[in-house]
Amino acid sequence: MMSRLIAITGLLLLFPFVSSSQSIRVCEDDDDNNVFIPISKYMQKGDADCLAVWFADNLQVDVMGTVSNCSRNQARQIIRNFFTNYTPRCFEIVYKSGTYPMKYAVGNLDSGGNMFTVTILVKTYDAGNYIEQLKIEKQ
């Protein structure tokens, strides 16, 4: 009886380690789309400077139909102006897809009274992942 109790206790102690290692493995398997985690965080915070770190040297920015092919610095200013006018309250990725080297995500941005659909196109280079296109449409 005592040996059975010790064996059961030992097995129960192993379960937290097994399940935590499995969740780590799942996260690692989804590494292709992890690029959208920090991007989403900066979108939700309305942090144009941190978001701009992910911008390619030149990219296309489309804010409510005004399309600009611009430099990283110009795009930063465009997005900063957008965040000034529409302060984000919540941003959620609702769809991700793509194959190497291009990935994209579609998200919903709530600015507290205005809802926007945001499409983010990311390209992977040897040096890292960079946003090639950012589109913000009013819903």
Tab-separated table of N, CA and C in Angstrom:
chain	number	residue	atom	x	y	z
A	1	MET	N	0.820	-1.201	0.000
A	1	MET	CA	0.000	0.000	0.000
A	1	MET	C	0.857	1.255	0.000
A	2	MET	N	1.889	1.280	0.852
A	2	MET	CA	2.769	2.444	0.945
A	2	MET	C	3.551	2.642	-0.358
A	3	SER	N	3.994	1.549	-0.971
A	3	SER	CA	4.746	1.680	-2.222
A	3	SER	C	3.844	2.197	-3.346
A	4	ARG	N	2.569	1.796	-3.320
A	4	ARG	CA	1.619	2.283	-4.320
A	4	ARG	C	1.396	3.790	-4.155
A	5	LEU	N	1.281	4.254	-2.927
A	5	LEU	CA	1.104	5.672	-2.637
A	5	LEU	C	2.315	6.478	-3.092
A	6	ILE	N	3.500	5.952	-2.852
A	6	ILE	CA	4.730	6.631	-3.282
A	6	ILE	C	4.793	6.687	-4.807
A	7	ALA	N	4.417	5.599	-5.475
A	7	ALA	CA	4.441	5.568	-6.938
A	7	ALA	C	3.456	6.575	-7.524
A	8	ILE	N	2.257	6.643	-6.963
A	8	ILE	CA	1.250	7.592	-7.452
A	8	ILE	C	1.704	9.027	-7.219
A	9	THR	N	2.265	9.292	-6.050
A	9	THR	CA	2.776	10.634	-5.752
A	9	THR	C	3.885	11.009	-6.726
A	10	GLY	N	4.772	10.065	-7.011
A	10	GLY	CA	5.856	10.318	-7.966
A	10	GLY	C	5.328	10.649	-9.350
A	11	LEU	N	4.308	9.912	-9.787
A	11	LEU	CA	3.711	10.187	-11.095
A	11	LEU	C	3.041	11.555	-11.128
A	12	LEU	N	2.337	11.899	-10.076
A	12	LEU	CA	1.674	13.202	-10.026
A	12	LEU	C	2.677	14.346	-10.068
A	13	LEU	N	3.826	14.138	-9.469
A	13	LEU	CA	4.855	15.179	-9.492
A	13	LEU	C	5.445	15.359	-10.884
A	14	LEU	N	5.390	14.323	-11.715
A	14	LEU	CA	5.940	14.417	-13.071
A	14	LEU	C	5.023	15.167	-14.028
A	15	PHE	N	3.714	15.161	-13.803
A	15	PHE	CA	2.776	15.775	-14.738
A	15	PHE	C	3.044	17.249	-15.021
A	16	PRO	N	3.338	18.094	-14.043
A	16	PRO	CA	3.601	19.497	-14.372
A	16	PRO	C	4.790	19.669	-15.305
A	17	PHE	N	5.814	18.822	-15.144
A	17	PHE	CA	6.992	18.938	-16.003
A	17	PHE	C	6.687	18.481	-17.414
A	18	VAL	N	5.914	17.420	-17.543
A	18	VAL	CA	5.556	16.911	-18.862
A	18	VAL	C	4.722	17.942	-19.608
A	19	SER	N	3.703	18.486	-18.972
A	19	SER	CA	2.839	19.432	-19.672
A	19	SER	C	3.563	20.734	-19.978
A	20	SER	N	4.481	21.184	-19.130
A	20	SER	CA	5.197	22.417	-19.444
A	20	SER	C	6.158	22.209	-20.597
A	21	SER	N	6.783	21.036	-20.691
A	21	SER	CA	7.688	20.807	-21.810
A	21	SER	C	6.910	20.688	-23.108
A	22	GLN	N	5.691	20.145	-23.058
A	22	GLN	CA	4.878	20.059	-24.262
A	22	GLN	C	4.469	21.441	-24.743
A	23	SER	N	4.109	22.331	-23.834
A	23	SER	CA	3.697	23.660	-24.263
A	23	SER	C	4.876	24.428	-24.844
A	24	ILE	N	6.060	24.214	-24.314
A	24	ILE	CA	7.247	24.859	-24.880
A	24	ILE	C	7.468	24.359	-26.298
A	25	ARG	N	7.312	23.074	-26.500
A	25	ARG	CA	7.513	22.497	-27.815
A	25	ARG	C	6.514	23.068	-28.813
A	26	VAL	N	5.273	23.227	-28.406
A	26	VAL	CA	4.244	23.798	-29.279
A	26	VAL	C	4.625	25.216	-29.674
A	27	CYS	N	5.101	26.010	-28.718
A	27	CYS	CA	5.511	27.381	-29.025
A	27	CYS	C	6.648	27.396	-30.029
A	28	GLU	N	7.599	26.497	-29.870
A	28	GLU	CA	8.732	26.466	-30.785
A	28	GLU	C	8.294	26.062	-32.183
A	29	ASP	N	7.306	25.160	-32.277
A	29	ASP	CA	6.820	24.737	-33.582
A	29	ASP	C	6.135	25.876	-34.324
A	30	ASP	N	5.578	26.833	-33.606
A	30	ASP	CA	4.863	27.958	-34.209
A	30	ASP	C	5.780	29.160	-34.428
A	31	ASP	N	7.083	28.912	-34.492
A	31	ASP	CA	8.062	29.995	-34.558
A	31	ASP	C	7.873	30.895	-35.775
A	32	ASP	N	7.327	30.338	-36.882
A	32	ASP	CA	7.146	31.135	-38.088
A	32	ASP	C	6.240	32.336	-37.855
A	33	ASN	N	5.260	32.205	-36.997
A	33	ASN	CA	4.307	33.286	-36.794
A	33	ASN	C	4.565	34.083	-35.527
A	34	ASN	N	5.615	33.756	-34.788
A	34	ASN	CA	5.920	34.491	-33.565
A	34	ASN	C	6.288	35.938	-33.838
A	35	VAL	N	6.655	36.268	-35.050
A	35	VAL	CA	6.996	37.647	-35.393
A	35	VAL	C	5.820	38.577	-35.103
A	36	PHE	N	4.616	38.057	-35.163
A	36	PHE	CA	3.443	38.897	-34.959
A	36	PHE	C	3.159	39.192	-33.485
A	37	ILE	N	3.803	38.487	-32.573
A	37	ILE	CA	3.585	38.741	-31.145
A	37	ILE	C	4.076	40.134	-30.756
A	38	PRO	N	5.347	40.485	-31.009
A	38	PRO	CA	5.771	41.846	-30.645
A	38	PRO	C	5.100	42.923	-31.491
A	39	ILE	N	4.860	42.638	-32.752
A	39	ILE	CA	4.188	43.614	-33.610
A	39	ILE	C	2.799	43.916	-33.049
A	40	SER	N	2.084	42.889	-32.640
A	40	SER	CA	0.749	43.074	-32.043
A	40	SER	C	0.821	43.904	-30.773
A	41	LYS	N	1.832	43.638	-29.979
A	41	LYS	CA	1.991	44.378	-28.721
A	41	LYS	C	2.181	45.866	-28.991
A	42	TYR	N	3.007	46.201	-29.978
A	42	TYR	CA	3.261	47.613	-30.285
A	42	TYR	C	2.054	48.271	-30.943
A	43	MET	N	1.288	47.508	-31.715
A	43	MET	CA	0.048	48.047	-32.285
A	43	MET	C	-0.923	48.386	-31.158
A	44	GLN	N	-1.068	47.484	-30.204
A	44	GLN	CA	-2.016	47.710	-29.110
A	44	GLN	C	-1.592	48.873	-28.228
A	45	LYS	N	-0.279	49.031	-28.029
A	45	LYS	CA	0.213	50.133	-27.199
A	45	LYS	C	0.209	51.456	-27.949
A	46	GLY	N	0.080	51.405	-29.273
A	46	GLY	CA	0.152	52.627	-30.067
A	46	GLY	C	1.560	53.183	-30.101
A	47	ASP	N	2.549	52.304	-30.084
A	47	ASP	CA	3.959	52.690	-30.018
A	47	ASP	C	4.573	52.664	-31.417
A	48	ALA	N	4.501	53.792	-32.101
A	48	ALA	CA	4.997	53.883	-33.478
A	48	ALA	C	6.504	53.688	-33.548
A	49	ASP	N	7.237	54.149	-32.545
A	49	ASP	CA	8.698	54.025	-32.570
A	49	ASP	C	9.137	52.566	-32.490
A	50	CYS	N	8.549	51.802	-31.574
A	50	CYS	CA	8.903	50.383	-31.459
A	50	CYS	C	8.397	49.591	-32.661
A	51	LEU	N	7.229	49.946	-33.163
A	51	LEU	CA	6.694	49.275	-34.341
A	51	LEU	C	7.601	49.517	-35.548
A	52	ALA	N	8.144	50.724	-35.660
A	52	ALA	CA	8.989	51.088	-36.803
A	52	ALA	C	10.280	50.284	-36.862
A	53	VAL	N	10.705	49.727	-35.747
A	53	VAL	CA	11.895	48.873	-35.747
A	53	VAL	C	11.673	47.674	-36.666
A	54	TRP	N	10.436	47.254	-36.813
A	54	TRP	CA	10.090	46.118	-37.660
A	54	TRP	C	9.896	46.504	-39.123
A	55	PHE	N	9.881	47.800	-39.434
A	55	PHE	CA	9.658	48.244	-40.805
A	55	PHE	C	10.867	47.937	-41.680
A	56	ALA	N	10.602	47.568	-42.936
A	56	ALA	CA	11.662	47.448	-43.934
A	56	ALA	C	12.186	48.853	-44.231
A	57	ASP	N	13.335	48.937	-44.885
A	57	ASP	CA	13.895	50.252	-45.219
A	57	ASP	C	12.905	51.077	-46.032
A	58	ASN	N	12.198	50.419	-46.934
A	58	ASN	CA	11.134	51.052	-47.720
A	58	ASN	C	9.928	50.128	-47.680
A	59	LEU	N	8.761	50.700	-47.471
A	59	LEU	CA	7.560	49.893	-47.356
A	59	LEU	C	6.354	50.664	-47.860
A	60	GLN	N	5.262	49.941	-48.019
A	60	GLN	CA	4.006	50.569	-48.428
A	60	GLN	C	3.105	50.683	-47.204
A	61	VAL	N	2.626	51.887	-46.963
A	61	VAL	CA	1.700	52.146	-45.861
A	61	VAL	C	0.404	52.678	-46.462
A	62	ASP	N	-0.694	52.043	-46.097
A	62	ASP	CA	-2.016	52.447	-46.567
A	62	ASP	C	-2.875	52.700	-45.334
A	63	VAL	N	-3.150	53.969	-45.077
A	63	VAL	CA	-3.988	54.336	-43.938
A	63	VAL	C	-5.288	54.918	-44.478
A	64	MET	N	-6.355	54.147	-44.351
A	64	MET	CA	-7.699	54.543	-44.781
A	64	MET	C	-7.718	55.052	-46.219
A	65	GLY	N	-7.036	54.326	-47.101
A	65	GLY	CA	-7.066	54.639	-48.519
A	65	GLY	C	-5.967	55.553	-49.012
A	66	THR	N	-5.209	56.168	-48.116
A	66	THR	CA	-4.076	57.001	-48.523
A	66	THR	C	-2.835	56.119	-48.544
A	67	VAL	N	-2.396	55.786	-49.767
A	67	VAL	CA	-1.284	54.858	-49.945
A	67	VAL	C	0.008	55.634	-50.120
A	68	SER	N	1.039	55.203	-49.396
A	68	SER	CA	2.356	55.841	-49.496
A	68	SER	C	3.426	54.769	-49.590
A	69	ASN	N	4.272	54.880	-50.603
A	69	ASN	CA	5.484	54.085	-50.652
A	69	ASN	C	6.556	54.964	-50.034
A	70	CYS	N	7.061	54.572	-48.885
A	70	CYS	CA	7.880	55.504	-48.117
A	70	CYS	C	9.021	54.811	-47.383
A	71	SER	N	9.891	55.620	-46.818
A	71	SER	CA	11.001	55.124	-46.015
A	71	SER	C	10.493	54.738	-44.628
A	72	ARG	N	11.341	54.074	-43.886
A	72	ARG	CA	11.003	53.696	-42.511
A	72	ARG	C	10.624	54.916	-41.675
A	73	ASN	N	11.398	55.998	-41.790
A	73	ASN	CA	11.124	57.202	-41.000
A	73	ASN	C	9.805	57.862	-41.389
A	74	GLN	N	9.524	57.903	-42.691
A	74	GLN	CA	8.247	58.465	-43.135
A	74	GLN	C	7.079	57.610	-42.637
A	75	ALA	N	7.242	56.298	-42.712
A	75	ALA	CA	6.191	55.387	-42.244
A	75	ALA	C	5.978	55.542	-40.741
A	76	ARG	N	7.054	55.701	-40.004
A	76	ARG	CA	6.943	55.911	-38.555
A	76	ARG	C	6.080	57.135	-38.259
A	77	GLN	N	6.316	58.220	-39.001
A	77	GLN	CA	5.557	59.451	-38.784
A	77	GLN	C	4.079	59.279	-39.156
A	78	ILE	N	3.823	58.571	-40.251
A	78	ILE	CA	2.441	58.315	-40.671
A	78	ILE	C	1.702	57.517	-39.598
A	79	ILE	N	2.344	56.485	-39.087
A	79	ILE	CA	1.715	55.642	-38.060
A	79	ILE	C	1.596	56.401	-36.742
A	80	ARG	N	2.586	57.210	-36.415
A	80	ARG	CA	2.512	58.033	-35.195
A	80	ARG	C	1.299	58.972	-35.270
A	81	ASN	N	1.101	59.601	-36.433
A	81	ASN	CA	-0.062	60.484	-36.616
A	81	ASN	C	-1.373	59.709	-36.486
A	82	PHE	N	-1.398	58.509	-37.054
A	82	PHE	CA	-2.599	57.681	-36.936
A	82	PHE	C	-2.889	57.372	-35.466
A	83	PHE	N	-1.865	56.946	-34.721
A	83	PHE	CA	-2.049	56.618	-33.300
A	83	PHE	C	-2.430	57.848	-32.472
A	84	THR	N	-1.989	59.028	-32.894
A	84	THR	CA	-2.381	60.259	-32.195
A	84	THR	C	-3.871	60.527	-32.385
A	85	ASN	N	-4.347	60.300	-33.607
A	85	ASN	CA	-5.759	60.546	-33.914
A	85	ASN	C	-6.683	59.422	-33.443
A	86	TYR	N	-6.161	58.207	-33.404
A	86	TYR	CA	-6.950	57.034	-33.027
A	86	TYR	C	-6.136	56.211	-32.026
A	87	THR	N	-6.223	56.563	-30.770
A	87	THR	CA	-5.446	55.885	-29.731
A	87	THR	C	-5.945	54.448	-29.559
A	88	PRO	N	-5.073	53.463	-29.786
A	88	PRO	CA	-5.491	52.062	-29.668
A	88	PRO	C	-5.885	51.691	-28.243
A	89	ARG	N	-6.948	50.935	-28.145
A	89	ARG	CA	-7.383	50.367	-26.859
A	89	ARG	C	-7.143	48.864	-26.850
A	90	CYS	N	-7.303	48.251	-28.030
A	90	CYS	CA	-7.148	46.800	-28.122
A	90	CYS	C	-6.764	46.437	-29.554
A	91	PHE	N	-5.850	45.487	-29.694
A	91	PHE	CA	-5.501	44.963	-31.007
A	91	PHE	C	-5.416	43.452	-30.902
A	92	GLU	N	-6.070	42.777	-31.842
A	92	GLU	CA	-6.094	41.324	-31.818
A	92	GLU	C	-5.901	40.774	-33.225
A	93	ILE	N	-4.933	39.866	-33.369
A	93	ILE	CA	-4.734	39.162	-34.635
A	93	ILE	C	-5.855	38.131	-34.765
A	94	VAL	N	-6.549	38.163	-35.897
A	94	VAL	CA	-7.647	37.221	-36.109
A	94	VAL	C	-7.326	36.187	-37.189
A	95	TYR	N	-6.259	36.429	-37.968
A	95	TYR	CA	-5.903	35.494	-39.029
A	95	TYR	C	-4.433	35.648	-39.365
A	96	LYS	N	-3.748	34.505	-39.566
A	96	LYS	CA	-2.348	34.497	-39.996
A	96	LYS	C	-2.186	33.454	-41.091
A	97	SER	N	-1.344	33.777	-42.068
A	97	SER	CA	-1.091	32.829	-43.139
A	97	SER	C	0.215	33.191	-43.835
A	98	GLY	N	0.514	32.454	-44.885
A	98	GLY	CA	1.692	32.733	-45.690
A	98	GLY	C	2.688	31.597	-45.633
A	99	THR	N	3.616	31.645	-46.573
A	99	THR	CA	4.708	30.681	-46.612
A	99	THR	C	6.006	31.446	-46.769
A	100	TYR	N	7.084	30.813	-46.334
A	100	TYR	CA	8.394	31.442	-46.391
A	100	TYR	C	8.652	31.953	-47.797
A	101	PRO	N	9.124	33.152	-47.984
A	101	PRO	CA	9.580	34.128	-46.997
A	101	PRO	C	8.529	35.192	-46.647
A	102	MET	N	7.286	35.012	-47.109
A	102	MET	CA	6.252	36.028	-46.870
A	102	MET	C	5.190	35.483	-45.917
A	103	LYS	N	4.836	36.288	-44.920
A	103	LYS	CA	3.771	35.947	-43.978
A	103	LYS	C	2.879	37.169	-43.832
A	104	TYR	N	1.633	36.930	-43.526
A	104	TYR	CA	0.778	38.080	-43.260
A	104	TYR	C	-0.189	37.760	-42.136
A	105	ALA	N	-0.665	38.821	-41.528
A	105	ALA	CA	-1.648	38.698	-40.455
A	105	ALA	C	-2.704	39.772	-40.657
A	106	VAL	N	-3.906	39.445	-40.257
A	106	VAL	CA	-5.015	40.396	-40.277
A	106	VAL	C	-5.492	40.532	-38.838
A	107	GLY	N	-5.647	41.773	-38.414
A	107	GLY	CA	-6.079	42.007	-37.044
A	107	GLY	C	-7.135	43.085	-36.962
A	108	ASN	N	-7.774	43.149	-35.817
A	108	ASN	CA	-8.765	44.187	-35.535
A	108	ASN	C	-8.199	45.134	-34.491
A	109	LEU	N	-8.263	46.419	-34.802
A	109	LEU	CA	-7.786	47.460	-33.894
A	109	LEU	C	-8.982	48.271	-33.419
A	110	ASP	N	-9.152	48.319	-32.113
A	110	ASP	CA	-10.227	49.100	-31.497
A	110	ASP	C	-9.606	50.340	-30.887
A	111	SER	N	-10.076	51.504	-31.350
A	111	SER	CA	-9.547	52.756	-30.802
A	111	SER	C	-10.579	53.428	-29.906
A	112	GLY	N	-11.506	52.659	-29.390
A	112	GLY	CA	-12.516	53.213	-28.495
A	112	GLY	C	-13.537	54.047	-29.229
A	113	GLY	N	-14.272	53.440	-30.093
A	113	GLY	CA	-15.281	54.162	-30.864
A	113	GLY	C	-15.086	53.957	-32.344
A	114	ASN	N	-13.890	53.641	-32.761
A	114	ASN	CA	-13.593	53.337	-34.157
A	114	ASN	C	-12.921	51.973	-34.213
A	115	MET	N	-13.354	51.166	-35.180
A	115	MET	CA	-12.756	49.852	-35.399
A	115	MET	C	-12.046	49.862	-36.747
A	116	PHE	N	-10.870	49.241	-36.776
A	116	PHE	CA	-10.062	49.183	-37.985
A	116	PHE	C	-9.626	47.749	-38.239
A	117	THR	N	-9.513	47.410	-39.523
A	117	THR	CA	-8.900	46.156	-39.931
A	117	THR	C	-7.474	46.481	-40.347
A	118	VAL	N	-6.526	45.759	-39.775
A	118	VAL	CA	-5.109	45.996	-40.043
A	118	VAL	C	-4.534	44.753	-40.711
A	119	THR	N	-3.893	44.947	-41.860
A	119	THR	CA	-3.217	43.861	-42.559
A	119	THR	C	-1.722	44.149	-42.533
A	120	ILE	N	-0.953	43.157	-42.082
A	120	ILE	CA	0.493	43.312	-41.932
A	120	ILE	C	1.168	42.240	-42.773
A	121	LEU	N	1.998	42.660	-43.722
A	121	LEU	CA	2.747	41.745	-44.568
A	121	LEU	C	4.210	41.791	-44.144
A	122	VAL	N	4.749	40.637	-43.768
A	122	VAL	CA	6.122	40.550	-43.267
A	122	VAL	C	6.934	39.661	-44.197
A	123	LYS	N	8.129	40.106	-44.526
A	123	LYS	CA	9.046	39.310	-45.339
A	123	LYS	C	10.267	38.958	-44.503
A	124	THR	N	10.708	37.703	-44.630
A	124	THR	CA	11.879	37.227	-43.906
A	124	THR	C	13.105	37.343	-44.804
A	125	TYR	N	14.115	38.014	-44.283
A	125	TYR	CA	15.419	38.137	-44.936
A	125	TYR	C	16.445	37.443	-44.051
A	126	ASP	N	17.677	37.325	-44.533
A	126	ASP	CA	18.741	36.759	-43.704
A	126	ASP	C	18.923	37.565	-42.426
A	127	ALA	N	18.724	38.870	-42.512
A	127	ALA	CA	18.930	39.758	-41.358
A	127	ALA	C	17.745	39.764	-40.394
A	128	GLY	N	16.603	39.192	-40.786
A	128	GLY	CA	15.450	39.172	-39.888
A	128	GLY	C	14.138	39.351	-40.623
A	129	ASN	N	13.089	39.607	-39.865
A	129	ASN	CA	11.737	39.806	-40.397
A	129	ASN	C	11.419	41.292	-40.445
A	130	TYR	N	10.854	41.729	-41.571
A	130	TYR	CA	10.550	43.152	-41.733
A	130	TYR	C	9.169	43.341	-42.347
A	131	ILE	N	8.455	44.345	-41.855
A	131	ILE	CA	7.143	44.683	-42.400
A	131	ILE	C	7.346	45.374	-43.746
A	132	GLU	N	6.798	44.770	-44.789
A	132	GLU	CA	6.882	45.314	-46.146
A	132	GLU	C	5.645	46.143	-46.487
A	133	GLN	N	4.530	45.794	-45.846
A	133	GLN	CA	3.280	46.492	-46.135
A	133	GLN	C	2.425	46.523	-44.872
A	134	LEU	N	1.851	47.692	-44.617
A	134	LEU	CA	0.958	47.878	-43.471
A	134	LEU	C	-0.272	48.618	-43.969
A	135	LYS	N	-1.424	47.983	-43.818
A	135	LYS	CA	-2.668	48.565	-44.325
A	135	LYS	C	-3.662	48.680	-43.173
A	136	ILE	N	-4.238	49.872	-43.018
A	136	ILE	CA	-5.227	50.122	-41.973
A	136	ILE	C	-6.498	50.632	-42.646
A	137	GLU	N	-7.592	49.878	-42.488
A	137	GLU	CA	-8.872	50.237	-43.096
A	137	GLU	C	-9.918	50.406	-42.004
A	138	LYS	N	-10.723	51.440	-42.126
A	138	LYS	CA	-11.813	51.649	-41.176
A	138	LYS	C	-12.928	50.656	-41.482
A	139	GLN	N	-13.468	50.040	-40.438
A	139	GLN	CA	-14.553	49.059	-40.620
A	139	GLN	C	-15.888	49.754	-40.766
